[in-house]
Coordinates of N, CA and C in Angstrom, one line a residue:
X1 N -8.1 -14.0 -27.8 CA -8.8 -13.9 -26.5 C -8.6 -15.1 -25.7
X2 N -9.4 -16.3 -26.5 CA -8.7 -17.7 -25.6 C -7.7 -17.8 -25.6
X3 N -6.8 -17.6 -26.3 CA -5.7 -18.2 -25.8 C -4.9 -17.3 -24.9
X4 N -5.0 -15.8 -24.6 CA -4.6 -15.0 -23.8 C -4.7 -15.6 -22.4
X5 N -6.4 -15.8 -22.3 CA -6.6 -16.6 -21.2 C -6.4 -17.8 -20.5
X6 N -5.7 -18.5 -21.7 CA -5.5 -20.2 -21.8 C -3.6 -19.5 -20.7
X7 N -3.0 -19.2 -21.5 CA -1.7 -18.7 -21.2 C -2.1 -17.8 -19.9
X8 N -2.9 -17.1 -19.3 CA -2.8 -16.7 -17.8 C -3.1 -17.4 -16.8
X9 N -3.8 -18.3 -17.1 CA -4.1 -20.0 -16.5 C -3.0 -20.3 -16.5
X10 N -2.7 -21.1 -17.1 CA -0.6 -21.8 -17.1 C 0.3 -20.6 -16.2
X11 N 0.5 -19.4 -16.4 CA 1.4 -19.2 -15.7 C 1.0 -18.8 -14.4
X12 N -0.6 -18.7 -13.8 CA -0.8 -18.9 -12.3 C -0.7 -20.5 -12.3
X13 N -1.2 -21.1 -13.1 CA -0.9 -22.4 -12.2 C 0.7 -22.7 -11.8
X14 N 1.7 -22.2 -12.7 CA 3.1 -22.4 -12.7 C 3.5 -21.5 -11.4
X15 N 3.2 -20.4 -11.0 CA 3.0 -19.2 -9.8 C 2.7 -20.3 -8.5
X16 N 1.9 -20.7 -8.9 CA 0.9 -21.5 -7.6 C 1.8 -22.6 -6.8
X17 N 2.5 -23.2 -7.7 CA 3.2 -24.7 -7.6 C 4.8 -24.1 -7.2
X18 N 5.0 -23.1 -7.0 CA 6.5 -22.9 -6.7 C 7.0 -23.0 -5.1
X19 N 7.3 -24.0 -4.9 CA 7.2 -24.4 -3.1 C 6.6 -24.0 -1.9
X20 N 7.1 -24.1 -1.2 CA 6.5 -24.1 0.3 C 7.1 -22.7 1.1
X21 N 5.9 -22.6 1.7 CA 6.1 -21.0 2.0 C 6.7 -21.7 3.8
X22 N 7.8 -20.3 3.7 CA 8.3 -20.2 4.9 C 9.7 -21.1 5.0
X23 N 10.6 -20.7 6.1 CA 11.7 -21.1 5.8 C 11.8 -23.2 5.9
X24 N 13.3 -23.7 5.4 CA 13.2 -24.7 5.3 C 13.7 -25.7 6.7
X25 N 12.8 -26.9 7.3 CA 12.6 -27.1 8.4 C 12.9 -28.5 8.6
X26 N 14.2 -29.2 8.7 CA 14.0 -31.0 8.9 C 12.9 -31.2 9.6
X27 N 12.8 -32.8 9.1 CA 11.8 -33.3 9.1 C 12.1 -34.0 10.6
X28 N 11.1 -34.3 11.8 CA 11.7 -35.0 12.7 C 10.9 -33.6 13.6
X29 N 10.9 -34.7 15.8 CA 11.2 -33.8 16.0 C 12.3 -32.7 16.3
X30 N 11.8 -31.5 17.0 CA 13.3 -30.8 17.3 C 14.5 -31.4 18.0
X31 N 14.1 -32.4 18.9 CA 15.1 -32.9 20.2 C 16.1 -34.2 19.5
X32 N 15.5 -34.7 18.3 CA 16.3 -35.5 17.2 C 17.0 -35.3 16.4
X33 N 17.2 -33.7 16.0 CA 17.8 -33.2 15.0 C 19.5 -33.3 15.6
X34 N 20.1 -33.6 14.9 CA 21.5 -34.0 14.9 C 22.4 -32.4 14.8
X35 N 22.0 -32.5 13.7 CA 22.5 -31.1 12.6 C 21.2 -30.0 12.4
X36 N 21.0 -29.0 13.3 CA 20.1 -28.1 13.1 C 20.1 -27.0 11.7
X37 N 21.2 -27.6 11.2 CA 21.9 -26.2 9.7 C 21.8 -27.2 9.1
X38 N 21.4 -26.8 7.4 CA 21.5 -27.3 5.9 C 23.0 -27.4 5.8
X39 N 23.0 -28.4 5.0 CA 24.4 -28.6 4.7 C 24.4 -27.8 3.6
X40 N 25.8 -26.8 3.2 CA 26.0 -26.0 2.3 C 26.7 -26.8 0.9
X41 N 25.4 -26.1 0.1 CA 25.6 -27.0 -1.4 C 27.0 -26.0 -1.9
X42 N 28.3 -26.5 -2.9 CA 29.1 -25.4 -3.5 C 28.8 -25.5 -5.3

């Protein structure tokens, strides 16, 4: 029983910690951005 519950603990905390909601946004403001596009990882 603890440990069922020990293990649904860990994987909401693991759930919880998975980045930032919404799309991804340089840092800066908008009128400084150089390059408005991610550079494409291959």
């Amino acid at each position: 029983m603890t440990r069922g519950i020990l293990t649904l603990l860990a994987v909401a905390a693991l759930l919880a910690a998975c980045g930032r909601p919404g799309p991804v946004r340089p840092p800066g403001p908008p009128e400084d951005i150089t390059y408005p596009r991610v550079y494409p990882s291959r």
